[in-house]
Every structure is written in C-alpha cells, then in structure tokens.
CSV table of C-alpha atoms in Angstrom, one decimal:
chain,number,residue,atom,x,y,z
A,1481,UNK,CA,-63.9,-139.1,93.1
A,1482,UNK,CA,-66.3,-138.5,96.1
A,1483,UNK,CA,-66.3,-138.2,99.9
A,1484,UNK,CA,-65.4,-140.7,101.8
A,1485,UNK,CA,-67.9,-143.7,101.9
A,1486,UNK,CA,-69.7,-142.7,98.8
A,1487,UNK,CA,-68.9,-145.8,97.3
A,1488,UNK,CA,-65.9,-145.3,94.6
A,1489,UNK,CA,-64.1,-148.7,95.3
A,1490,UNK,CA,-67.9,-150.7,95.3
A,1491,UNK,CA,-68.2,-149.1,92.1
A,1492,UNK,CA,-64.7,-150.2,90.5
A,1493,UNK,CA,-65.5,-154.0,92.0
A,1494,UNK,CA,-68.8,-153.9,90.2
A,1495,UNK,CA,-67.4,-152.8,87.1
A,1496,UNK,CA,-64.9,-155.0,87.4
A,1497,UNK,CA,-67.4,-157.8,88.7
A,1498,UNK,CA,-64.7,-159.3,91.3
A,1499,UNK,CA,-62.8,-157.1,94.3
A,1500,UNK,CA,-60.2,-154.9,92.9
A,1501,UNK,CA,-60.5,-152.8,95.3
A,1502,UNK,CA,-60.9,-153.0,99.1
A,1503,UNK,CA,-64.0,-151.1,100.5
A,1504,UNK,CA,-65.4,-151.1,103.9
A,1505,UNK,CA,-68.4,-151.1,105.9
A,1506,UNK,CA,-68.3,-148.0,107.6
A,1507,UNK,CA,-67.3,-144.5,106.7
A,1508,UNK,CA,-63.5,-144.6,107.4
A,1509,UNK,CA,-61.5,-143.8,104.1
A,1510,UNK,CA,-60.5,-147.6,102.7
A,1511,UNK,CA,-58.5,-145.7,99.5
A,1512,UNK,CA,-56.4,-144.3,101.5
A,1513,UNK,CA,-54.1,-143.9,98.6
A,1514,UNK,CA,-55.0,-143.4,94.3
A,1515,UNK,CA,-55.0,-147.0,92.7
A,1516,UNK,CA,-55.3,-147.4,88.7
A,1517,UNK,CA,-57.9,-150.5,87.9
A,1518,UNK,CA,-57.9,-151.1,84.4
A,1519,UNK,CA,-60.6,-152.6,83.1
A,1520,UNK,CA,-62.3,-153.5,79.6
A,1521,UNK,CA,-65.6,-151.7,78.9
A,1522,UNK,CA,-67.3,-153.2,76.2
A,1523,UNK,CA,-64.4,-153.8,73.4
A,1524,UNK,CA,-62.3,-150.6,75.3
A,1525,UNK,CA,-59.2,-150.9,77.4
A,1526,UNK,CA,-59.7,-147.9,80.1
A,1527,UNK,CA,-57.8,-147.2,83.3
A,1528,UNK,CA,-60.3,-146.2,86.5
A,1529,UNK,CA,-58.0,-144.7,88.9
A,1530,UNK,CA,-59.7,-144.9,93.1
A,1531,UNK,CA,-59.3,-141.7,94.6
A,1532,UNK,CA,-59.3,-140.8,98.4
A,1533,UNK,CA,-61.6,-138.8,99.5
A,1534,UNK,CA,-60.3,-135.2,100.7
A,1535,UNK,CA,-62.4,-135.8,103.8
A,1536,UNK,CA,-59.8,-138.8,104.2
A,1537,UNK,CA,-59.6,-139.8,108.3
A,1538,UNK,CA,-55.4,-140.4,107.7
A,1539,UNK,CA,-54.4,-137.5,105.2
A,1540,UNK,CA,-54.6,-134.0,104.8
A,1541,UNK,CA,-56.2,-132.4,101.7
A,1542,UNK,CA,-52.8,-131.1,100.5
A,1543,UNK,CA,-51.3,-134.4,100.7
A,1544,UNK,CA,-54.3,-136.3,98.3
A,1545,UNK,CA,-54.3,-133.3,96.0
A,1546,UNK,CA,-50.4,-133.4,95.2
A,1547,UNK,CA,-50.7,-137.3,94.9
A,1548,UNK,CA,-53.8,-136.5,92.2
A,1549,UNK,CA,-52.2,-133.6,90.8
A,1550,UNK,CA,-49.1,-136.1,89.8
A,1551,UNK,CA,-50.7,-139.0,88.7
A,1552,UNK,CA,-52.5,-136.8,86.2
A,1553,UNK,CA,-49.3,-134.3,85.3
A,1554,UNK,CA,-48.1,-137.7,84.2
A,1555,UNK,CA,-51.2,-139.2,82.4
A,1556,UNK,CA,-50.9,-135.9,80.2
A,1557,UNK,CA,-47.1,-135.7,79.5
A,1558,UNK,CA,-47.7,-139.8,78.7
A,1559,UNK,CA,-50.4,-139.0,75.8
A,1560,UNK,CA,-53.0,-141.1,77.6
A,1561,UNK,CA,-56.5,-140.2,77.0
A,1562,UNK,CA,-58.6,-138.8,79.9
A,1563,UNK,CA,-62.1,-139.3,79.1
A,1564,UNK,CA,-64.0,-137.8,81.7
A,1565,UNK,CA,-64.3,-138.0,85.7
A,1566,UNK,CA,-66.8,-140.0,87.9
A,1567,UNK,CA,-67.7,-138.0,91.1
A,1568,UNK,CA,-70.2,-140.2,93.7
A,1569,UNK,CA,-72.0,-139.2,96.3
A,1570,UNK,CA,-74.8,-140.7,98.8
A,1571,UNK,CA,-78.0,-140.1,98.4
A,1572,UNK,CA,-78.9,-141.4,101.4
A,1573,UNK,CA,-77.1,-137.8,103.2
A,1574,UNK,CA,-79.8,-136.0,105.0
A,1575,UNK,CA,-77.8,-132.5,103.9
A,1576,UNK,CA,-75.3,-131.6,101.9
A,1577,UNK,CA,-72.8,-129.7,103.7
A,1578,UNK,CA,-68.8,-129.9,105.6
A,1579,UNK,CA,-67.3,-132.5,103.9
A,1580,UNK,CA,-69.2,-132.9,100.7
A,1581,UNK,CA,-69.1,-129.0,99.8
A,1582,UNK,CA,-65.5,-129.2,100.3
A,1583,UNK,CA,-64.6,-132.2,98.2
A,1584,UNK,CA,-66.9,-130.8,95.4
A,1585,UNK,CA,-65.8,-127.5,95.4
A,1586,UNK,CA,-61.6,-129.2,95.1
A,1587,UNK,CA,-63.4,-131.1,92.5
A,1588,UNK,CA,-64.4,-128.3,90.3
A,1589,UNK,CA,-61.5,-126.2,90.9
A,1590,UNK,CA,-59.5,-130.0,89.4
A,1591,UNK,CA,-62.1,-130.0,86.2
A,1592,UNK,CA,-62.7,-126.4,85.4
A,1593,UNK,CA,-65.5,-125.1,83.5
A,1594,UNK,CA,-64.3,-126.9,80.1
A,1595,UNK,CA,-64.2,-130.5,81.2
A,1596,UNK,CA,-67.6,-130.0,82.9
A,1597,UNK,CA,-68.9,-132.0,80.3
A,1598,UNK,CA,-67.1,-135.3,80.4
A,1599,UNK,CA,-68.6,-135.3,84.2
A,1600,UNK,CA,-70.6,-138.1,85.4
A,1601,UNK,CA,-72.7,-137.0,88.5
A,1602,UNK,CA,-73.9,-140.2,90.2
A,1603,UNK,CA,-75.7,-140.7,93.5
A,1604,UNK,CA,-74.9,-144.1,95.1
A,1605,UNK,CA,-76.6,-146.7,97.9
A,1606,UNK,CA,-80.4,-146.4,96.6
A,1607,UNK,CA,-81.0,-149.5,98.2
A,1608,UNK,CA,-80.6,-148.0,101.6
A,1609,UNK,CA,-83.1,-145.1,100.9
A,1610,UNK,CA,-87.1,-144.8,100.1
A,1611,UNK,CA,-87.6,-144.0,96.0
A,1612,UNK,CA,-89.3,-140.9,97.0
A,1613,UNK,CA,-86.9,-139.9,99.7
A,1614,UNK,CA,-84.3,-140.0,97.2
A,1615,UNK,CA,-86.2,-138.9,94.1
A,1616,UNK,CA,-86.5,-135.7,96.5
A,1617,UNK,CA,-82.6,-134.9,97.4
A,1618,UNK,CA,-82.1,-136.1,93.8
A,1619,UNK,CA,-84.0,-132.6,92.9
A,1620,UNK,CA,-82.4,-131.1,95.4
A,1621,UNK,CA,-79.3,-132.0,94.1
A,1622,UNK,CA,-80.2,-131.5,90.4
A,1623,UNK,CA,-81.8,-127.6,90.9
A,1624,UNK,CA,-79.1,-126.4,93.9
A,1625,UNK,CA,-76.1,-128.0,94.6
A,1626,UNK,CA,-75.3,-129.6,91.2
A,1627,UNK,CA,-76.7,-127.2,89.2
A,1628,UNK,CA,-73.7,-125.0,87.8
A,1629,UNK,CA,-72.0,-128.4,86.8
A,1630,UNK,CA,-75.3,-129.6,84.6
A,1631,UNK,CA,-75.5,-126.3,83.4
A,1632,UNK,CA,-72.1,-127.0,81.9
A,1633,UNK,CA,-73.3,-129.8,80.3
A,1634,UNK,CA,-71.9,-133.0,83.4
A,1635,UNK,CA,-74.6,-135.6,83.4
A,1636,UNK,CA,-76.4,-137.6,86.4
A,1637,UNK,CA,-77.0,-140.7,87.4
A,1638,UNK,CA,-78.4,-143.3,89.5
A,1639,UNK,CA,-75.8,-146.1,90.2
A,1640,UNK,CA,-78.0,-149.4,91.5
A,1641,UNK,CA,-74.9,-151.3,93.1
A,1642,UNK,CA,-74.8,-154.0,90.4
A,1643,UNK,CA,-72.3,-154.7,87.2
A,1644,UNK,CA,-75.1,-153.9,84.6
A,1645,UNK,CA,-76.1,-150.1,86.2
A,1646,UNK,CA,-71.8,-149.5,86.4
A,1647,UNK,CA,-71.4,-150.8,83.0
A,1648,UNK,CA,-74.0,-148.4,81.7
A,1649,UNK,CA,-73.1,-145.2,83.5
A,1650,UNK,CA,-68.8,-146.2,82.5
A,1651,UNK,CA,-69.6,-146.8,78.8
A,1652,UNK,CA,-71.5,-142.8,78.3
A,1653,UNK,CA,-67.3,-141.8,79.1
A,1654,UNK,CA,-65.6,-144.3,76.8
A,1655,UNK,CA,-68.0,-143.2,73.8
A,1656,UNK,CA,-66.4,-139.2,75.0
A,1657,UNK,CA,-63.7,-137.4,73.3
A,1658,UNK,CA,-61.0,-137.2,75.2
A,1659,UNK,CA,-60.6,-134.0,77.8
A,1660,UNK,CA,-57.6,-131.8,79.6
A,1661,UNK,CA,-58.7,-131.1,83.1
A,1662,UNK,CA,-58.0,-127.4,84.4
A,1663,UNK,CA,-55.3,-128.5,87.0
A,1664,UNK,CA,-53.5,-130.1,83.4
A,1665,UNK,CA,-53.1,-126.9,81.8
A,1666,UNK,CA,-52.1,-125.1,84.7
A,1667,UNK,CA,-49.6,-127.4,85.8
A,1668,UNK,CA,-48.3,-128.5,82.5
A,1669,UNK,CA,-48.9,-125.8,79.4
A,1670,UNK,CA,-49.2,-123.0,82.2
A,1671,UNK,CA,-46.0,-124.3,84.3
A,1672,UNK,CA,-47.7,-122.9,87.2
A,1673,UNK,CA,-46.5,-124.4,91.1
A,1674,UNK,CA,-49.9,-126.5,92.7
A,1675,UNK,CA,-50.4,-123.4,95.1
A,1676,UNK,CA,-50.7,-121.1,92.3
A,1677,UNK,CA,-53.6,-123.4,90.4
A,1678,UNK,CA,-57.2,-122.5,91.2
A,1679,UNK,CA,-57.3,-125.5,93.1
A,1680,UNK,CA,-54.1,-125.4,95.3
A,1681,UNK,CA,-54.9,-121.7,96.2
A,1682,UNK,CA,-58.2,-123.5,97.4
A,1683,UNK,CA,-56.5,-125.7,99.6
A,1684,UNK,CA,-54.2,-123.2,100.6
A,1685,UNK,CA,-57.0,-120.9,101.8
A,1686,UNK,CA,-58.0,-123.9,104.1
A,1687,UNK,CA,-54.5,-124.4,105.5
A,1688,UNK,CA,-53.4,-120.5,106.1
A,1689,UNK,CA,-56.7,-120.4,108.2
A,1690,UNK,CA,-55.4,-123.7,110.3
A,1691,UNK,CA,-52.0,-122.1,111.1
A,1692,UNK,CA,-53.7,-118.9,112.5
A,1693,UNK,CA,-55.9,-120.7,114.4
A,1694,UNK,CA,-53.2,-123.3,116.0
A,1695,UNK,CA,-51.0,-120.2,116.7
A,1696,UNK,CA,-53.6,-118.0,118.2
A,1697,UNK,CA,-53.8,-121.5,120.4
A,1698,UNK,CA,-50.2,-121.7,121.3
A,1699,UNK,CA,-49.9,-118.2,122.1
A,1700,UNK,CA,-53.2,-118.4,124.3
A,1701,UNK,CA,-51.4,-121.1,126.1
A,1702,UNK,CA,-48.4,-119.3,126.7
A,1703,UNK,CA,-50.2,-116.6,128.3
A,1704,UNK,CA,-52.3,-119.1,130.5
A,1705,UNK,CA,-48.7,-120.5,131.5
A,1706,UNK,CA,-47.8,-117.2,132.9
A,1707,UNK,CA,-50.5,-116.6,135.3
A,1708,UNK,CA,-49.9,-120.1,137.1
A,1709,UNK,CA,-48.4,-120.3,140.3
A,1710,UNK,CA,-45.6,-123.2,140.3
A,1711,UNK,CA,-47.1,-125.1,142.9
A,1712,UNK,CA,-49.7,-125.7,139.8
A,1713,UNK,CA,-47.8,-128.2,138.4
A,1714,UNK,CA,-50.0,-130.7,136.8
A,1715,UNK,CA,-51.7,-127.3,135.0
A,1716,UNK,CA,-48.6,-126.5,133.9
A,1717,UNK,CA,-47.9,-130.3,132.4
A,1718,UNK,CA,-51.5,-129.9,130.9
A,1719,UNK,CA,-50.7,-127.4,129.3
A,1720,UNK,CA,-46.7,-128.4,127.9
A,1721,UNK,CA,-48.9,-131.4,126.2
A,1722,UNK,CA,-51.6,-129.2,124.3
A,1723,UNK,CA,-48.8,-126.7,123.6
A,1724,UNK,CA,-47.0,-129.5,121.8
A,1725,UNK,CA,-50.3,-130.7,120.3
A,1726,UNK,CA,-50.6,-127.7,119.0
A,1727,UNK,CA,-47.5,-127.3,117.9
A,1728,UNK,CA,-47.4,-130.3,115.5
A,1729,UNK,CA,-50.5,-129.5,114.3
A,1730,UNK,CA,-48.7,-126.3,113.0
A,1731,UNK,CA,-45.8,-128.4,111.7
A,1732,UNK,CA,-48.5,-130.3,109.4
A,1733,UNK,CA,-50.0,-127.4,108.3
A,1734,UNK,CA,-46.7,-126.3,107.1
A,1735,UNK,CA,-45.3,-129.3,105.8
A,1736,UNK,CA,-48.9,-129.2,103.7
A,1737,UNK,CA,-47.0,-124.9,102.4
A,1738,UNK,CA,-44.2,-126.8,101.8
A,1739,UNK,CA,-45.9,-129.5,99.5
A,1740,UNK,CA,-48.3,-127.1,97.6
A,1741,UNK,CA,-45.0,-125.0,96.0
A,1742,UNK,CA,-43.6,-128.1,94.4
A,1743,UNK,CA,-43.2,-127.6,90.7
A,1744,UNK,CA,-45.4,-131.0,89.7
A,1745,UNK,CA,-44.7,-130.6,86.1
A,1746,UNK,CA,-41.1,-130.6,86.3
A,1747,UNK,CA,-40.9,-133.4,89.2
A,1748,UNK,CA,-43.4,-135.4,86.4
A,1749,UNK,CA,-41.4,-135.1,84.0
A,1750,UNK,CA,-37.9,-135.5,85.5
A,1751,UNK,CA,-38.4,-139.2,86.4
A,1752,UNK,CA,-40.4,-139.7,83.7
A,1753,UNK,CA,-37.2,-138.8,81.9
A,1754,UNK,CA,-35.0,-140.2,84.4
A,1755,UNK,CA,-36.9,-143.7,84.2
A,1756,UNK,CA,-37.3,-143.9,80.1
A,1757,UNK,CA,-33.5,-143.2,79.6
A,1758,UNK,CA,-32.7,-145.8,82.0
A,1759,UNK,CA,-34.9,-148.6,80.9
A,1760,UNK,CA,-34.5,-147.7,76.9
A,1761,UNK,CA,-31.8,-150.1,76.8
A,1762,UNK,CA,-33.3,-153.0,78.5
A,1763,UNK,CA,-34.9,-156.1,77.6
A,1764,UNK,CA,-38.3,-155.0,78.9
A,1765,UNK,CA,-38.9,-151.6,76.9
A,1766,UNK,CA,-37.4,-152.9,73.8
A,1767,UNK,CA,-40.2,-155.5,74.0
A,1768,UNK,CA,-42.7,-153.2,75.4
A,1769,UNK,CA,-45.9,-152.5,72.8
A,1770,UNK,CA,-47.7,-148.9,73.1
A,1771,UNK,CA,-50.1,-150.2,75.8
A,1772,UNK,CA,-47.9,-151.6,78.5
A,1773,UNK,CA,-45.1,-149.2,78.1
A,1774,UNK,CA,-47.8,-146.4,78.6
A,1775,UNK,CA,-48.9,-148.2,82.0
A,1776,UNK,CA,-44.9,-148.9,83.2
A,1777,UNK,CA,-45.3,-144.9,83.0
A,1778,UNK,CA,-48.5,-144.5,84.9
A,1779,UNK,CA,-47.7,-147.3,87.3
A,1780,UNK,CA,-44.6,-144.8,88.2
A,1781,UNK,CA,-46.8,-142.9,90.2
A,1782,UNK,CA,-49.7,-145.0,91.2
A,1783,UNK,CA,-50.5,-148.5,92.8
A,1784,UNK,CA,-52.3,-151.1,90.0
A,1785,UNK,CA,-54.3,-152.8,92.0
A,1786,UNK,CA,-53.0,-156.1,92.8
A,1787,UNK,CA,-56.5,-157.8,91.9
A,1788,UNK,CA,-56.3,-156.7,88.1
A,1789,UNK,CA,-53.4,-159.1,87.6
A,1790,UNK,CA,-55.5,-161.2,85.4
A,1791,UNK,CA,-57.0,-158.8,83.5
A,1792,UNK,CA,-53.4,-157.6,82.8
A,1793,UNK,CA,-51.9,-160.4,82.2
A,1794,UNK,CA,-54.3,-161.0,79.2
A,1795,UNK,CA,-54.1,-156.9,77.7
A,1796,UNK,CA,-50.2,-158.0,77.9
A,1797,UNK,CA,-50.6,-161.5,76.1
A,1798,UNK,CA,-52.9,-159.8,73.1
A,1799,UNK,CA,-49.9,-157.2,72.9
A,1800,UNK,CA,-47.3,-159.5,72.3
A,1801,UNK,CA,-46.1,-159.2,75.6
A,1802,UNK,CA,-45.5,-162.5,78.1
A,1803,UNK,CA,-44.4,-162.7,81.3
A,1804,UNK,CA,-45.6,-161.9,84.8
A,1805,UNK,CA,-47.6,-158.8,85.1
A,1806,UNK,CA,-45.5,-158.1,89.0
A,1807,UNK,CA,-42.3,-158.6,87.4
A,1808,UNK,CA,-42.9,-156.1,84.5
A,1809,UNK,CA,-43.8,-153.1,87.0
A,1810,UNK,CA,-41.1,-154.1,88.9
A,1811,UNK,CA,-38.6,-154.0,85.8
A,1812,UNK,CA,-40.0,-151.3,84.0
C-alpha cells in the first residue's frame, strides 16, 4: 500500500524480476484496481496483492476501501495466511502532508495497533535523491511521522529499485507468523458494516464533510440565481452547469454512504458460498489441490495479474494440476 507513485507495482516487478504489473512514469495512479501477483520468495509460495492508492486520480476513497475491505474479508473466511503489509512511500517528498497523511492514517485504521508488527515501512526512489537528503527525511520520518507505528514494533526500510533489495525486505514477512488485520475482526468476528469499522468511520468523516460543502454550494447558487435579472442569460446558464456540477458531486458522495453500509462479511461469504456449491460438483474442484482451489477463491474478488501465468502454471503443475491457468479462473 502507499500513495500514488510511491512505487508498489516497481516493487512487485522487481520481486517478480519481469513486469507483472504496469507502472508509469508519472504520478497518475496505474493500479487503478487491487491485483494478486503471486510470487515464490525463496522456497515460499506468497500472494502480493497491488493496491491503489486512496489518493487514486479515477476513484474515490470509499470505493478502494470497499474493494480492499473484500478482497481481505475473503482471504480470512478462505484460511489464507496474511503475513504482514508493505506500505511505500517517497523519500524524495519534500513534506509529508494531504495525500500521504491521509493514506497512512486509512492505513493504520486497516492494521490496528496489533498487526503493527508485521508492517514493513519502506521509503522508495533513493536513486533520485542525495544520501544525505534522504538520510535526513528518513529521521524525519523515523522520530515524527512513523514513529507510533515503530513504536509498535513495524520495521523500515530502504528499497534500492533492484530484485536483490525487494527480495530482502519481502523475505523479513514470509519468515512472520501470520496476522488478522483490525478491519478482519471487525468485519468478520465483529460482523460490523464498513462504516461502523474504525476505518470506514474515517472515510466517512471525509465524505459527510464533502456533502456539506457541495450543498452549501448548491444552495449559494440558488440564491445567486435569484438576484439575476433574466436578460442575464448566459449567468444564468453559468450557473445551471455548476449547479449540476455540483450536484453530481453530491450524488458521488452519496453513492460512496451507500457503499460504506454494505455488510462485507455477509456479501464475502454469500458468493463464496454461492460459488463453492456450484463448482463442488465439477470437474475442476474435484481435481483442485489446497493451493489452487484457495486462489479460484481469491481470484473471486481480485484480478491475477495476467503476467504471472507462468509462474502459475508451474505452482499448478507441482500440485498435480494441468491445464491452462486462464481457463481454470474462468471455470472455477
């Protein structure tokens, strides 16, 4: 996870040490939705799964969060092992501020204070910045900004945009015992809706405080309206057009309500449910060993990256499994 820019997909393709996922040049979000990579690290079969950022140029942060909030509702209720989370950030940003607060404090309020421990904190593009620039908002970082999280035992480090400096910060997770995020327990043991988690309330906050604001707008327009003559008629069309702005700005905003009250858990698990009973009788999960059965689950509610069809292909061979990797998720 990160803001976008910070590098998550360059990180993946190192790991991977081919491109697996598509990054970009500039700061416009690339992920613009979650993708699982798996990916062997060392002798261990893991799963990355690319995030958006929730500073993300094409969604809203209700929209990410509900897509993050299911994908990891359903890697709980699957009995897949969560290790820990990667969260990157730039450490050639002058400040750390608007976006980035935002995205780490979601990020938190996704963890909670337990799974502090299984987080990697790791600054990217080092090659872009002078050591002692860096070394500098590294402290920064360390003694301000990151320091609640370290105190809670999460760990930094420097990614150097090469396989080997991935590798090593991705294997200090895989040697972790597993964890259960806070948005897991609330969603699942607690049964809680996403706007009553600590981190849907968050978001919430955020989108209560748009809808005032886009009201007060539309209502400030309306009054405006009023004091035109009607011979003012291109003011008046001016101001039909930012009304209507306006007014589907609102309309996101409570589409974004709308989304946060879903009952995750029991969406999870219903087509989960749905899914399994169907496919118990076919060919394909009859055949299925533990490992892909538990990614036909996961790949219900996120994109595998269509560059890991090699690596797949082989995890599916050693389990007994042949065929084509596209036609399994597509019969599972």
């Amino acid at each position: 996870m990160g803001v976008t820019g910070a590098g998550k997909s360059f990180f993946v393709n190192s790991l991977a040490d081919t491109d697996v996922a598509q990054t970009g040049a500039d700061l416009r979000s690339c992920t613009t939705e979650c993708q699982a990579i798996p990916l062997n690290i060392g002798k261990s079969k893991t799963i990355f799964i690319d995030t958006p950022g929730f500073d993300d140029s094409a969604r809203t942060d209700s929209d990410i969060l509900t897509e993050i909030s299911r994908i990891l509702a359903a890697q709980y209720q699957a009995g897949v092992t969560l290790k820990g989370v990667i969260y990157l950030h730039r450490i050639t940003d002058i400040r750390y501020q608007g976006s980035s607060v935002k995205t780490l404090n979601i990020f938190r309020k996704i963890c909670g204070q337990t799974a502090l421990k299984n987080v990697l904190l790791v600054t990217t593009r080092w090659d872009e910045i002078d050591e002692a620039v860096g070394a500098s908002r590294e402290r920064e970082l360390r003694e301000s900004f990151w320091a609640f999280m370290l105190g809670k035992g999460s760990t930094m480090a420097r990614f150097h945009g090469n396989r080997d400096s991935a590798t090593a910060i991705a294997s200090q997770l895989v040697s972790k015992r597993g964890i259960v995020l806070e948005i897991q327990r609330e969603l699942i043991d607690e049964g809680k809706n996403l706007k009553d988690t600590i981190a849907g309330s968050f978001v919430q906050e955020d989108i209560t405080e748009l809808k005032a604001r886009y009201e007060r707008e539309m209502n400030d327009l309306d009054a405006l309206r009023q004091t035109l003559r009607e011979s003012d008629r291109a003011m008046r069309r001016q101001i039909q057009r930012d009304w209507a702005r306006e007014q589907e700005r609102l309309q996101t905003a409570e589409d974004d309500e709308a989304r946060l009250r879903r009952d995750i858990a029991a969406e999870v698990r219903e087509e989960i449910q749905q899914k399994t009973t169907k496919k118990k009788s076919s060919s394909v999960w009859k055949m299925s060993p533990l490992l892909p059965s538990l990614l036909g689950v996961i790949g219900m509610f996120v994109g595998i990256a269509p560059g890991s069809n090699s690596l797949l292909t082989s995890w599916f061979t050693e389990s007994g499994l042949g065929g084509s990797v596209v036609d399994f998720f597509q019969n599972f």
